[in-house]
């Protein structure tokens, strides 16, 4: 039985890079921070609020996301949307991710488990 | 929204650049409200829910640093090795020398032994604090400048700053006997030169005695020390030859010895204690011996420059050898590559 702490650390490492991809994919439909968190959670992508908020800002700074304040609702919310460059990057990363999964399966002896 | 949320927002704000503050605050505020509402709708007690939401966001200082893209450390792993090496070298070489020189100077100035030791330790402590502070400041600034670049690279994938072009050249073979003999002879000539310069019959005084070039009070105390240091440098050259190559400890010893030579010479020159004042008078140009005269300033500056070169050269050679030997630098990625 593997140590919980070891498992946790390595899972975190494994997921770290995929959070960016998950955000870029999810935000092809505009969403605000908290709703995105819920959506990622529901999709089985574990992420923390204190990771996502800084990440959204960094991605926006790099021009991979665009943002807009929506003040129509009961409270003002900052909506993020994946930009053209972001969509392009997401497609490339998704492709790489699929390749990576296939490579790992191949290494694992061609079986899924 | 209660004071707890307000306090959280205020704490987070402090780390955010002025221009982004309003925007970050507004977004965080609405995010906290969303999360809180969600929990309360789910049947949680409002106060407990607020606490859980804020704790879920974590330390506001950390969150702010993430948003502002600033590192949470002073000096990161990329620079730490260089930082530590430089600091250790400076502290271990310069501080003891300063202590000894200051103690010697106050001893020569008529201070008793406890007083001289205190003066030496006090001055050395002062120098150590200054050195640690300035070195740390410079590295911290470099870290911040570099961190911005790393953050950009992180997402754009423009990493890969290291290329094989950066690999150091293989070291030229082992230290040769000719090299060592040359170094030893140069050092011994320096010893002979010092003795000759002082003893040569430049001028005689009224009673026909030779006027020595160097201040006789100082000569008696410092010259044996300087000659000892020069002899040690010659000895070290032989050790380096026997080891076959420069290593970091050898380069450190080499640096220590050169500083041990240069520090008293520089101190004496600048305080006007190097040249015998009657000698300067005999030359007919008293400013020759003065600490702020052109000659002594040149000697001080020249000594510092030459010593800096010697130290740099020693470390450069040691580094060349270290980098080419995986066994020496095991565990340091990028260095163990042939």
Coordinates of N, CA and C in Angstrom, one line a residue, chain A residues 20 32-35 38 48-51 53-62 64 67 69-71 74-80 89, chain B residues 20 22-39 55-59 63 66-67 69 151-152 154-156:
Chain A
X20 N -3.8 24.4 -16.4 CA -3.8 25.4 -17.4 C -4.6 24.9 -18.6
X32 N -17.0 33.0 -14.8 CA -16.3 33.8 -13.7 C -15.6 32.8 -12.8
X33 N -14.6 33.3 -12.0 CA -13.7 32.4 -11.2 C -14.4 31.3 -10.4
X34 N -15.4 31.7 -9.6 CA -15.9 30.7 -8.7 C -16.7 29.6 -9.5
X35 N -17.4 30.0 -10.6 CA -18.2 29.1 -11.4 C -17.2 28.1 -12.1
X38 N -16.1 25.5 -9.7 CA -17.1 24.4 -9.5 C -17.2 23.5 -10.7
X48 N -7.5 24.2 -6.5 CA -7.7 25.1 -5.3 C -8.0 26.5 -5.8
X49 N -8.9 27.2 -5.0 CA -9.2 28.6 -5.3 C -7.9 29.4 -5.4
X50 N -7.0 29.1 -4.4 CA -5.8 30.0 -4.4 C -4.8 29.6 -5.5
X51 N -5.0 28.6 -6.3 CA -4.2 28.3 -7.5 C -4.9 29.0 -8.7
X53 N -7.2 31.5 -9.0 CA -7.3 33.0 -9.2 C -6.0 33.6 -9.7
X54 N -4.9 33.3 -9.1 CA -3.6 33.8 -9.7 C -3.4 33.3 -11.1
X55 N -3.7 32.0 -11.3 CA -3.5 31.5 -12.7 C -4.3 32.2 -13.7
X56 N -5.6 32.5 -13.4 CA -6.4 33.2 -14.4 C -5.8 34.6 -14.7
X57 N -5.2 35.2 -13.7 CA -4.6 36.5 -14.0 C -3.4 36.4 -14.8
X58 N -2.6 35.4 -14.5 CA -1.3 35.2 -15.3 C -1.7 34.9 -16.8
X59 N -2.7 34.0 -17.0 CA -3.1 33.6 -18.3 C -3.6 34.8 -19.1
X60 N -4.3 35.7 -18.3 CA -4.8 36.9 -19.0 C -3.7 37.8 -19.4
X61 N -2.7 38.0 -18.5 CA -1.5 38.8 -18.8 C -0.8 38.4 -20.0
X62 N -0.8 37.0 -20.2 CA -0.1 36.5 -21.4 C -0.9 36.5 -22.6
X64 N -3.7 34.8 -23.1 CA -4.3 33.6 -23.5 C -5.8 33.6 -23.0
X67 N -10.8 39.1 -20.4 CA -11.7 39.2 -19.3 C -12.6 40.4 -19.5
X69 N -15.8 42.6 -17.1 CA -16.7 42.7 -15.9 C -18.1 42.6 -16.3
X70 N -18.9 41.8 -15.7 CA -20.3 41.8 -15.9 C -21.0 42.3 -14.7
X71 N -21.7 43.4 -14.9 CA -22.4 44.0 -13.7 C -23.9 43.9 -13.8
X74 N -26.5 40.1 -9.7 CA -26.7 40.7 -8.4 C -25.4 41.3 -7.9
X75 N -24.3 40.6 -8.2 CA -23.0 41.2 -7.8 C -22.1 41.2 -9.1
X76 N -21.2 42.1 -9.1 CA -20.3 42.2 -10.3 C -19.3 41.0 -10.4
X77 N -19.2 40.5 -11.5 CA -18.3 39.3 -11.7 C -17.4 39.5 -12.8
X78 N -16.2 39.0 -12.7 CA -15.2 39.1 -13.8 C -15.2 37.8 -14.6
X79 N -15.7 37.9 -15.8 CA -15.8 36.8 -16.7 C -14.5 36.6 -17.5
X80 N -14.1 35.4 -17.6 CA -12.9 35.1 -18.4 C -13.3 34.3 -19.6
X89 N -3.4 27.3 -28.3 CA -2.5 26.7 -27.3 C -3.2 25.4 -26.8
Chain B
X20 N -3.4 47.3 -9.9 CA -4.3 46.2 -10.0 C -5.2 46.1 -8.8
X22 N -7.7 47.6 -7.2 CA -9.2 47.7 -7.2 C -9.8 46.5 -7.9
X23 N -9.1 46.1 -9.1 CA -9.7 45.0 -9.8 C -9.6 43.7 -9.0
X24 N -8.4 43.5 -8.4 CA -8.2 42.3 -7.7 C -9.2 42.2 -6.5
X25 N -9.3 43.3 -5.8 CA -10.2 43.4 -4.7 C -11.7 43.0 -5.1
X26 N -12.1 43.6 -6.2 CA -13.4 43.4 -6.6 C -13.7 42.0 -7.0
X27 N -12.7 41.4 -7.7 CA -12.9 40.0 -8.1 C -12.9 39.0 -6.9
X28 N -11.9 39.3 -5.9 CA -11.8 38.4 -4.8 C -13.1 38.6 -3.9
X29 N -13.6 39.8 -3.8 CA -14.8 40.0 -3.0 C -16.0 39.2 -3.6
X30 N -16.1 39.3 -4.9 CA -17.3 38.6 -5.5 C -17.1 37.1 -5.4
X31 N -15.8 36.7 -5.5 CA -15.5 35.2 -5.5 C -15.8 34.7 -4.1
X32 N -15.4 35.5 -3.1 CA -15.7 35.0 -1.7 C -17.2 35.0 -1.4
X33 N -17.9 36.0 -1.9 CA -19.3 36.1 -1.8 C -20.0 34.9 -2.4
X34 N -19.5 34.5 -3.6 CA -20.1 33.4 -4.4 C -19.9 32.1 -3.6
X35 N -18.7 31.9 -3.1 CA -18.4 30.7 -2.4 C -19.2 30.6 -1.1
X36 N -19.3 31.7 -0.4 CA -20.0 31.8 0.9 C -21.5 31.5 0.7
X37 N -22.0 32.1 -0.3 CA -23.5 31.9 -0.6 C -23.7 30.4 -0.9
X38 N -22.8 29.8 -1.7 CA -23.0 28.4 -2.0 C -23.0 27.6 -0.8
X39 N -22.1 27.9 0.2 CA -22.1 27.1 1.4 C -23.3 27.3 2.2
X55 N -10.3 30.3 4.8 CA -9.2 29.4 5.0 C -8.9 28.6 3.7
X56 N -9.9 28.3 2.9 CA -9.7 27.6 1.7 C -8.9 28.5 0.7
X57 N -9.0 29.8 0.8 CA -8.2 30.6 -0.1 C -6.7 30.7 0.4
X58 N -6.6 30.4 1.7 CA -5.2 30.3 2.2 C -4.6 31.7 2.6
X59 N -3.4 31.7 3.0 CA -2.7 32.9 3.5 C -2.8 34.0 2.5
X63 N -1.4 34.4 -1.5 CA -2.4 34.6 -2.6 C -2.0 35.8 -3.4
X66 N 1.0 35.3 -5.5 CA 0.7 34.5 -6.7 C 0.1 35.4 -7.7
X67 N -0.8 36.3 -7.3 CA -1.5 37.2 -8.2 C -0.5 38.2 -8.8
X69 N 2.6 37.8 -9.1 CA 3.7 37.1 -9.7 C 5.0 37.3 -9.1
X151 N 8.7 33.7 -15.0 CA 7.2 33.6 -15.0 C 6.7 33.7 -16.4
X152 N 7.3 34.5 -17.2 CA 7.0 34.6 -18.6 C 7.2 33.3 -19.3
X154 N 7.4 30.4 -18.1 CA 6.6 29.3 -17.6 C 5.4 28.9 -18.5
X155 N 4.8 30.0 -19.0 CA 3.6 29.7 -19.8 C 3.9 29.8 -21.3
X156 N 4.7 30.7 -21.7 CA 5.0 30.8 -23.1 C 5.9 29.7 -23.6

